[in-house]
């Protein structure tokens, strides 16, 4: 049947030959997915990767990224979500209900704690904070209502590295799920599901792909990886009901960035260690908090878990000597020229953020010994000598 040109543009018969291969996967953008017939439509199952049903449940492009990320973290299944915080929320809503309790480390990523005290509390889900550097404290706080425990290595901002195997063992002994924020490790520093080849690890690993996998400071995305098919199914159902979807253009960006992840991560790490050691010798600095430095809290735990890879990301924090006021430290941050003021990390540009730890910790849960102001650095991909010179001229402002 002949068609008008405008219809022909939409229903054009041409199909390019298949089996095209190139370094980068093809980009499939779709909300609607076509079926050959009604029988095929009714037979298709959105819960598997055997076929396609609707763009929200996956395309060849998103499936490819999910499979590569699952392999990176040593898992079997992966789901993509719009951000790292969305990954945390997905885990919470998949496994917690009214009357349940979740335990969170006192030094955890702040928005995780905010989610607990906000939406989860509104739904009748309680939370308690525990001292991540004291596995006995976690074990004592596990109760019959505890359904989920978050672990994080190292802690957000203050960079303490916990004894992850001990924390996970305490939970496993009580049959409690463990979920790791593995954004710092990025699937490279240690294996989240198999600590040091022990066969033991966390149940769920979430990852803010916004950071190192993206590498450009221009993509928001998260992932949830598991090894357990039962857990993955529960996550998949919540994922569907919550309507989580991600832009395929962002998926394309991640797929282009992943091949250089290892090289970039090592470069961030090397520069961060060099600058951290240099700052440790400065009189203005009371302590440098970097897991690979012997003086940093939990260094021995980092060495046991990450010694085989000897990787430690590109983040560290410093505590200024308490003779310097918060206003003076703010002037130091403002005086930096290459380090930009901004949240996040893992991109090409070095970042700096001052923090008031007193506003981030719950009194009596964990010990924070310092009175001075804390500043966190995210080391980018600039020349390390240029970054050192920038730090030196800004320290002169003090």
PDB file of N, CA and C in Angstrom, residues 246-323:
ATOM      1  N   UNK A 246      17.094   5.980  33.641  1.00  0.00           N
ATOM      2  CA  UNK A 246      18.261   6.838  33.389  1.00  0.00           C
ATOM      3  C   UNK A 246      18.328   7.151  31.895  1.00  0.00           C
ATOM      4  N   UNK A 247      18.912   8.311  31.587  1.00  0.00           N
ATOM      5  CA  UNK A 247      19.049   8.715  30.198  1.00  0.00           C
ATOM      6  C   UNK A 247      20.098   7.894  29.472  1.00  0.00           C
ATOM      7  N   UNK A 248      19.743   7.423  28.276  1.00  0.00           N
ATOM      8  CA  UNK A 248      20.666   6.560  27.542  1.00  0.00           C
ATOM      9  C   UNK A 248      21.904   7.339  27.103  1.00  0.00           C
ATOM     10  N   UNK A 249      21.790   8.653  26.915  1.00  0.00           N
ATOM     11  CA  UNK A 249      22.973   9.450  26.599  1.00  0.00           C
ATOM     12  C   UNK A 249      23.992   9.401  27.732  1.00  0.00           C
ATOM     13  N   UNK A 250      23.505   9.400  28.976  1.00  0.00           N
ATOM     14  CA  UNK A 250      24.412   9.274  30.117  1.00  0.00           C
ATOM     15  C   UNK A 250      25.032   7.880  30.166  1.00  0.00           C
ATOM     16  N   UNK A 251      24.258   6.873  29.806  1.00  0.00           N
ATOM     17  CA  UNK A 251      24.800   5.513  29.757  1.00  0.00           C
ATOM     18  C   UNK A 251      25.923   5.437  28.729  1.00  0.00           C
ATOM     19  N   UNK A 252      25.715   6.079  27.587  1.00  0.00           N
ATOM     20  CA  UNK A 252      26.757   6.111  26.556  1.00  0.00           C
ATOM     21  C   UNK A 252      28.033   6.745  27.104  1.00  0.00           C
ATOM     22  N   UNK A 253      27.877   7.840  27.859  1.00  0.00           N
ATOM     23  CA  UNK A 253      29.043   8.507  28.439  1.00  0.00           C
ATOM     24  C   UNK A 253      29.783   7.576  29.392  1.00  0.00           C
ATOM     25  N   UNK A 254      29.036   6.853  30.213  1.00  0.00           N
ATOM     26  CA  UNK A 254      29.669   5.908  31.150  1.00  0.00           C
ATOM     27  C   UNK A 254      30.403   4.803  30.407  1.00  0.00           C
ATOM     28  N   UNK A 255      29.793   4.282  29.354  1.00  0.00           N
ATOM     29  CA  UNK A 255      30.437   3.215  28.595  1.00  0.00           C
ATOM     30  C   UNK A 255      31.730   3.693  27.947  1.00  0.00           C
ATOM     31  N   UNK A 256      31.781   4.948  27.554  1.00  0.00           N
ATOM     32  CA  UNK A 256      33.010   5.489  26.966  1.00  0.00           C
ATOM     33  C   UNK A 256      34.076   5.700  28.033  1.00  0.00           C
ATOM     34  N   UNK A 257      33.649   6.003  29.272  1.00  0.00           N
ATOM     35  CA  UNK A 257      34.603   6.305  30.334  1.00  0.00           C
ATOM     36  C   UNK A 257      35.165   5.063  31.011  1.00  0.00           C
ATOM     37  N   UNK A 258      34.389   3.985  31.044  1.00  0.00           N
ATOM     38  CA  UNK A 258      34.811   2.806  31.810  1.00  0.00           C
ATOM     39  C   UNK A 258      36.183   2.247  31.420  1.00  0.00           C
ATOM     40  N   UNK A 259      36.538   2.187  30.126  1.00  0.00           N
ATOM     41  CA  UNK A 259      37.840   1.605  29.800  1.00  0.00           C
ATOM     42  C   UNK A 259      39.032   2.315  30.433  1.00  0.00           C
ATOM     43  N   UNK A 260      38.897   3.592  30.754  1.00  0.00           N
ATOM     44  CA  UNK A 260      40.017   4.322  31.353  1.00  0.00           C
ATOM     45  C   UNK A 260      39.899   4.426  32.873  1.00  0.00           C
ATOM     46  N   UNK A 261      38.901   3.757  33.466  1.00  0.00           N
ATOM     47  CA  UNK A 261      38.670   3.858  34.901  1.00  0.00           C
ATOM     48  C   UNK A 261      39.910   3.498  35.710  1.00  0.00           C
ATOM     49  N   UNK A 262      40.523   2.362  35.395  1.00  0.00           N
ATOM     50  CA  UNK A 262      41.686   1.925  36.164  1.00  0.00           C
ATOM     51  C   UNK A 262      42.845   2.899  36.090  1.00  0.00           C
ATOM     52  N   UNK A 263      43.117   3.414  34.904  1.00  0.00           N
ATOM     53  CA  UNK A 263      44.219   4.363  34.739  1.00  0.00           C
ATOM     54  C   UNK A 263      43.946   5.658  35.489  1.00  0.00           C
ATOM     55  N   UNK A 264      42.714   6.158  35.380  1.00  0.00           N
ATOM     56  CA  UNK A 264      42.369   7.406  36.064  1.00  0.00           C
ATOM     57  C   UNK A 264      42.419   7.230  37.578  1.00  0.00           C
ATOM     58  N   UNK A 265      41.885   6.112  38.064  1.00  0.00           N
ATOM     59  CA  UNK A 265      41.853   5.868  39.509  1.00  0.00           C
ATOM     60  C   UNK A 265      43.277   5.847  40.069  1.00  0.00           C
ATOM     61  N   UNK A 266      44.183   5.184  39.375  1.00  0.00           N
ATOM     62  CA  UNK A 266      45.583   5.136  39.833  1.00  0.00           C
ATOM     63  C   UNK A 266      46.223   6.521  39.812  1.00  0.00           C
ATOM     64  N   UNK A 267      45.882   7.321  38.811  1.00  0.00           N
ATOM     65  CA  UNK A 267      46.456   8.667  38.725  1.00  0.00           C
ATOM     66  C   UNK A 267      45.949   9.544  39.867  1.00  0.00           C
ATOM     67  N   UNK A 268      44.642   9.497  40.143  1.00  0.00           N
ATOM     68  CA  UNK A 268      44.080  10.225  41.286  1.00  0.00           C
ATOM     69  C   UNK A 268      44.777   9.790  42.575  1.00  0.00           C
ATOM     70  N   UNK A 269      44.915   8.489  42.736  1.00  0.00           N
ATOM     71  CA  UNK A 269      45.504   7.907  43.943  1.00  0.00           C
ATOM     72  C   UNK A 269      46.942   8.386  44.139  1.00  0.00           C
ATOM     73  N   UNK A 270      47.749   8.288  43.090  1.00  0.00           N
ATOM     74  CA  UNK A 270      49.164   8.646  43.210  1.00  0.00           C
ATOM     75  C   UNK A 270      49.339  10.115  43.596  1.00  0.00           C
ATOM     76  N   UNK A 271      48.605  11.002  42.953  1.00  0.00           N
ATOM     77  CA  UNK A 271      48.722  12.424  43.277  1.00  0.00           C
ATOM     78  C   UNK A 271      48.225  12.719  44.687  1.00  0.00           C
ATOM     79  N   UNK A 272      47.120  12.069  45.081  1.00  0.00           N
ATOM     80  CA  UNK A 272      46.572  12.297  46.419  1.00  0.00           C
ATOM     81  C   UNK A 272      47.562  11.883  47.495  1.00  0.00           C
ATOM     82  N   UNK A 273      48.204  10.749  47.319  1.00  0.00           N
ATOM     83  CA  UNK A 273      49.169  10.295  48.334  1.00  0.00           C
ATOM     84  C   UNK A 273      50.349  11.256  48.435  1.00  0.00           C
ATOM     85  N   UNK A 274      50.816  11.717  47.286  1.00  0.00           N
ATOM     86  CA  UNK A 274      51.964  12.630  47.309  1.00  0.00           C
ATOM     87  C   UNK A 274      51.611  13.926  48.035  1.00  0.00           C
ATOM     88  N   UNK A 275      50.442  14.462  47.756  1.00  0.00           N
ATOM     89  CA  UNK A 275      50.037  15.704  48.414  1.00  0.00           C
ATOM     90  C   UNK A 275      49.699  15.480  49.882  1.00  0.00           C
ATOM     91  N   UNK A 276      49.110  14.345  50.202  1.00  0.00           N
ATOM     92  CA  UNK A 276      48.780  14.042  51.597  1.00  0.00           C
ATOM     93  C   UNK A 276      50.050  13.951  52.435  1.00  0.00           C
ATOM     94  N   UNK A 277      51.072  13.299  51.913  1.00  0.00           N
ATOM     95  CA  UNK A 277      52.341  13.188  52.659  1.00  0.00           C
ATOM     96  C   UNK A 277      53.002  14.556  52.807  1.00  0.00           C
ATOM     97  N   UNK A 278      52.897  15.368  51.773  1.00  0.00           N
ATOM     98  CA  UNK A 278      53.489  16.704  51.846  1.00  0.00           C
ATOM     99  C   UNK A 278      52.779  17.549  52.900  1.00  0.00           C
ATOM    100  N   UNK A 279      51.458  17.492  52.923  1.00  0.00           N
ATOM    101  CA  UNK A 279      50.701  18.265  53.900  1.00  0.00           C
ATOM    102  C   UNK A 279      50.920  17.764  55.323  1.00  0.00           C
ATOM    103  N   UNK A 280      51.214  16.491  55.463  1.00  0.00           N
ATOM    104  CA  UNK A 280      51.443  15.931  56.799  1.00  0.00           C
ATOM    105  C   UNK A 280      52.660  16.564  57.471  1.00  0.00           C
ATOM    106  N   UNK A 281      53.566  17.115  56.695  1.00  0.00           N
ATOM    107  CA  UNK A 281      54.763  17.751  57.244  1.00  0.00           C
ATOM    108  C   UNK A 281      54.596  19.258  57.452  1.00  0.00           C
ATOM    109  N   UNK A 282      53.440  19.782  57.141  1.00  0.00           N
ATOM    110  CA  UNK A 282      53.217  21.215  57.293  1.00  0.00           C
ATOM    111  C   UNK A 282      52.790  21.543  58.720  1.00  0.00           C
ATOM    112  N   UNK A 283      53.321  22.613  59.254  1.00  0.00           N
ATOM    113  CA  UNK A 283      53.011  23.003  60.625  1.00  0.00           C
ATOM    114  C   UNK A 283      51.563  23.444  60.785  1.00  0.00           C
ATOM    115  N   UNK A 284      50.943  23.889  59.703  1.00  0.00           N
ATOM    116  CA  UNK A 284      49.553  24.354  59.792  1.00  0.00           C
ATOM    117  C   UNK A 284      48.552  23.210  59.994  1.00  0.00           C
ATOM    118  N   UNK A 285      49.005  21.982  59.697  1.00  0.00           N
ATOM    119  CA  UNK A 285      48.099  20.834  59.664  1.00  0.00           C
ATOM    120  C   UNK A 285      48.307  19.959  60.897  1.00  0.00           C
ATOM    121  N   UNK A 286      47.210  19.710  61.628  1.00  0.00           N
ATOM    122  CA  UNK A 286      47.293  18.849  62.812  1.00  0.00           C
ATOM    123  C   UNK A 286      47.299  17.371  62.425  1.00  0.00           C
ATOM    124  N   UNK A 287      46.518  16.984  61.418  1.00  0.00           N
ATOM    125  CA  UNK A 287      46.496  15.595  60.973  1.00  0.00           C
ATOM    126  C   UNK A 287      45.980  15.510  59.550  1.00  0.00           C
ATOM    127  N   UNK A 288      46.552  14.564  58.801  1.00  0.00           N
ATOM    128  CA  UNK A 288      46.058  14.233  57.476  1.00  0.00           C
ATOM    129  C   UNK A 288      45.319  12.905  57.580  1.00  0.00           C
ATOM    130  N   UNK A 289      44.112  12.873  57.060  1.00  0.00           N
ATOM    131  CA  UNK A 289      43.267  11.680  57.126  1.00  0.00           C
ATOM    132  C   UNK A 289      43.218  11.036  55.748  1.00  0.00           C
ATOM    133  N   UNK A 290      44.044  10.047  55.571  1.00  0.00           N
ATOM    134  CA  UNK A 290      44.160   9.312  54.302  1.00  0.00           C
ATOM    135  C   UNK A 290      44.437   7.858  54.659  1.00  0.00           C
ATOM    136  N   UNK A 291      43.591   6.906  54.248  1.00  0.00           N
ATOM    137  CA  UNK A 291      43.735   5.521  54.700  1.00  0.00           C
ATOM    138  C   UNK A 291      45.105   4.905  54.469  1.00  0.00           C
ATOM    139  N   UNK A 292      45.838   5.356  53.450  1.00  0.00           N
ATOM    140  CA  UNK A 292      47.143   4.763  53.161  1.00  0.00           C
ATOM    141  C   UNK A 292      48.259   5.322  54.026  1.00  0.00           C
ATOM    142  N   UNK A 293      47.972   6.344  54.826  1.00  0.00           N
ATOM    143  CA  UNK A 293      48.975   6.893  55.745  1.00  0.00           C
ATOM    144  C   UNK A 293      48.877   6.166  57.083  1.00  0.00           C
ATOM    145  N   UNK A 294      50.019   5.792  57.622  1.00  0.00           N
ATOM    146  CA  UNK A 294      50.034   5.006  58.858  1.00  0.00           C
ATOM    147  C   UNK A 294      49.355   5.724  60.009  1.00  0.00           C
ATOM    148  N   UNK A 295      49.393   7.051  60.018  1.00  0.00           N
ATOM    149  CA  UNK A 295      48.827   7.815  61.125  1.00  0.00           C
ATOM    150  C   UNK A 295      47.312   7.994  61.017  1.00  0.00           C
ATOM    151  N   UNK A 296      46.713   7.542  59.917  1.00  0.00           N
ATOM    152  CA  UNK A 296      45.284   7.746  59.709  1.00  0.00           C
ATOM    153  C   UNK A 296      44.482   6.644  60.393  1.00  0.00           C
ATOM    154  N   UNK A 297      43.350   6.976  61.024  1.00  0.00           N
ATOM    155  CA  UNK A 297      42.542   5.966  61.718  1.00  0.00           C
ATOM    156  C   UNK A 297      42.111   4.833  60.786  1.00  0.00           C
ATOM    157  N   UNK A 298      42.383   3.606  61.204  1.00  0.00           N
ATOM    158  CA  UNK A 298      41.998   2.446  60.417  1.00  0.00           C
ATOM    159  C   UNK A 298      42.987   2.065  59.334  1.00  0.00           C
ATOM    160  N   UNK A 299      44.200   2.634  59.387  1.00  0.00           N
ATOM    161  CA  UNK A 299      45.183   2.301  58.347  1.00  0.00           C
ATOM    162  C   UNK A 299      45.428   0.796  58.271  1.00  0.00           C
ATOM    163  N   UNK A 300      45.512   0.144  59.422  1.00  0.00           N
ATOM    164  CA  UNK A 300      45.762  -1.305  59.428  1.00  0.00           C
ATOM    165  C   UNK A 300      44.621  -2.062  58.757  1.00  0.00           C
ATOM    166  N   UNK A 301      43.393  -1.578  58.933  1.00  0.00           N
ATOM    167  CA  UNK A 301      42.251  -2.210  58.266  1.00  0.00           C
ATOM    168  C   UNK A 301      42.337  -2.030  56.757  1.00  0.00           C
ATOM    169  N   UNK A 302      42.729  -0.826  56.321  1.00  0.00           N
ATOM    170  CA  UNK A 302      42.910  -0.587  54.883  1.00  0.00           C
ATOM    171  C   UNK A 302      43.990  -1.517  54.324  1.00  0.00           C
ATOM    172  N   UNK A 303      45.073  -1.653  55.062  1.00  0.00           N
ATOM    173  CA  UNK A 303      46.185  -2.475  54.589  1.00  0.00           C
ATOM    174  C   UNK A 303      45.762  -3.929  54.434  1.00  0.00           C
ATOM    175  N   UNK A 304      44.978  -4.426  55.386  1.00  0.00           N
ATOM    176  CA  UNK A 304      44.528  -5.819  55.299  1.00  0.00           C
ATOM    177  C   UNK A 304      43.574  -6.028  54.131  1.00  0.00           C
ATOM    178  N   UNK A 305      42.699  -5.066  53.882  1.00  0.00           N
ATOM    179  CA  UNK A 305      41.688  -5.252  52.847  1.00  0.00           C
ATOM    180  C   UNK A 305      42.169  -4.843  51.469  1.00  0.00           C
ATOM    181  N   UNK A 306      42.983  -3.797  51.397  1.00  0.00           N
ATOM    182  CA  UNK A 306      43.402  -3.237  50.105  1.00  0.00           C
ATOM    183  C   UNK A 306      44.893  -3.437  49.818  1.00  0.00           C
ATOM    184  N   UNK A 307      45.579  -4.143  50.692  1.00  0.00           N
ATOM    185  CA  UNK A 307      47.025  -4.312  50.504  1.00  0.00           C
ATOM    186  C   UNK A 307      47.388  -4.971  49.193  1.00  0.00           C
ATOM    187  N   UNK A 308      46.558  -5.907  48.749  1.00  0.00           N
ATOM    188  CA  UNK A 308      46.873  -6.623  47.510  1.00  0.00           C
ATOM    189  C   UNK A 308      46.809  -5.702  46.303  1.00  0.00           C
ATOM    190  N   UNK A 309      45.900  -4.747  46.317  1.00  0.00           N
ATOM    191  CA  UNK A 309      45.793  -3.806  45.198  1.00  0.00           C
ATOM    192  C   UNK A 309      46.609  -2.550  45.432  1.00  0.00           C
ATOM    193  N   UNK A 310      46.844  -2.207  46.706  1.00  0.00           N
ATOM    194  CA  UNK A 310      47.529  -0.979  47.110  1.00  0.00           C
ATOM    195  C   UNK A 310      46.873   0.240  46.462  1.00  0.00           C
ATOM    196  N   UNK A 311      45.545   0.275  46.492  1.00  0.00           N
ATOM    197  CA  UNK A 311      44.805   1.396  45.931  1.00  0.00           C
ATOM    198  C   UNK A 311      44.045   2.129  47.038  1.00  0.00           C
ATOM    199  N   UNK A 312      43.933   3.464  46.897  1.00  0.00           N
ATOM    200  CA  UNK A 312      43.297   4.252  47.954  1.00  0.00           C
ATOM    201  C   UNK A 312      42.596   5.493  47.423  1.00  0.00           C
ATOM    202  N   UNK A 313      42.179   5.481  46.168  1.00  0.00           N
ATOM    203  CA  UNK A 313      41.390   6.577  45.591  1.00  0.00           C
ATOM    204  C   UNK A 313      42.132   7.916  45.632  1.00  0.00           C
ATOM    205  N   UNK A 314      41.401   8.998  45.405  1.00  0.00           N
ATOM    206  CA  UNK A 314      42.028  10.321  45.326  1.00  0.00           C
ATOM    207  C   UNK A 314      41.477  11.303  46.326  1.00  0.00           C
ATOM    208  N   UNK A 315      40.956  10.797  47.439  1.00  0.00           N
ATOM    209  CA  UNK A 315      40.358  11.638  48.469  1.00  0.00           C
ATOM    210  C   UNK A 315      41.197  11.632  49.735  1.00  0.00           C
ATOM    211  N   UNK A 316      41.275  12.760  50.394  1.00  0.00           N
ATOM    212  CA  UNK A 316      41.793  12.801  51.755  1.00  0.00           C
ATOM    213  C   UNK A 316      41.319  14.093  52.408  1.00  0.00           C
ATOM    214  N   UNK A 317      41.371  14.114  53.723  1.00  0.00           N
ATOM    215  CA  UNK A 317      40.980  15.301  54.485  1.00  0.00           C
ATOM    216  C   UNK A 317      42.132  15.722  55.376  1.00  0.00           C
ATOM    217  N   UNK A 318      42.136  16.992  55.751  1.00  0.00           N
ATOM    218  CA  UNK A 318      43.134  17.496  56.694  1.00  0.00           C
ATOM    219  C   UNK A 318      42.422  18.240  57.816  1.00  0.00           C
ATOM    220  N   UNK A 319      42.988  18.132  59.000  1.00  0.00           N
ATOM    221  CA  UNK A 319      42.506  18.889  60.141  1.00  0.00           C
ATOM    222  C   UNK A 319      43.518  19.997  60.405  1.00  0.00           C
ATOM    223  N   UNK A 320      43.064  21.234  60.357  1.00  0.00           N
ATOM    224  CA  UNK A 320      43.965  22.352  60.619  1.00  0.00           C
ATOM    225  C   UNK A 320      44.247  22.463  62.109  1.00  0.00           C
ATOM    226  N   UNK A 321      45.430  22.930  62.418  1.00  0.00           N
ATOM    227  CA  UNK A 321      45.790  23.185  63.805  1.00  0.00           C
ATOM    228  C   UNK A 321      44.723  24.084  64.433  1.00  0.00           C
ATOM    229  N   UNK A 322      44.384  23.816  65.697  1.00  0.00           N
ATOM    230  CA  UNK A 322      43.268  24.540  66.296  1.00  0.00           C
ATOM    231  C   UNK A 322      43.575  26.002  66.593  1.00  0.00           C
ATOM    232  N   UNK A 323      44.800  26.450  66.305  1.00  0.00           N
ATOM    233  CA  UNK A 323      45.075  27.891  66.440  1.00  0.00           C
ATOM    234  C   UNK A 323      44.459  28.692  65.308  1.00  0.00           C
TER     235      UNK A 323
END
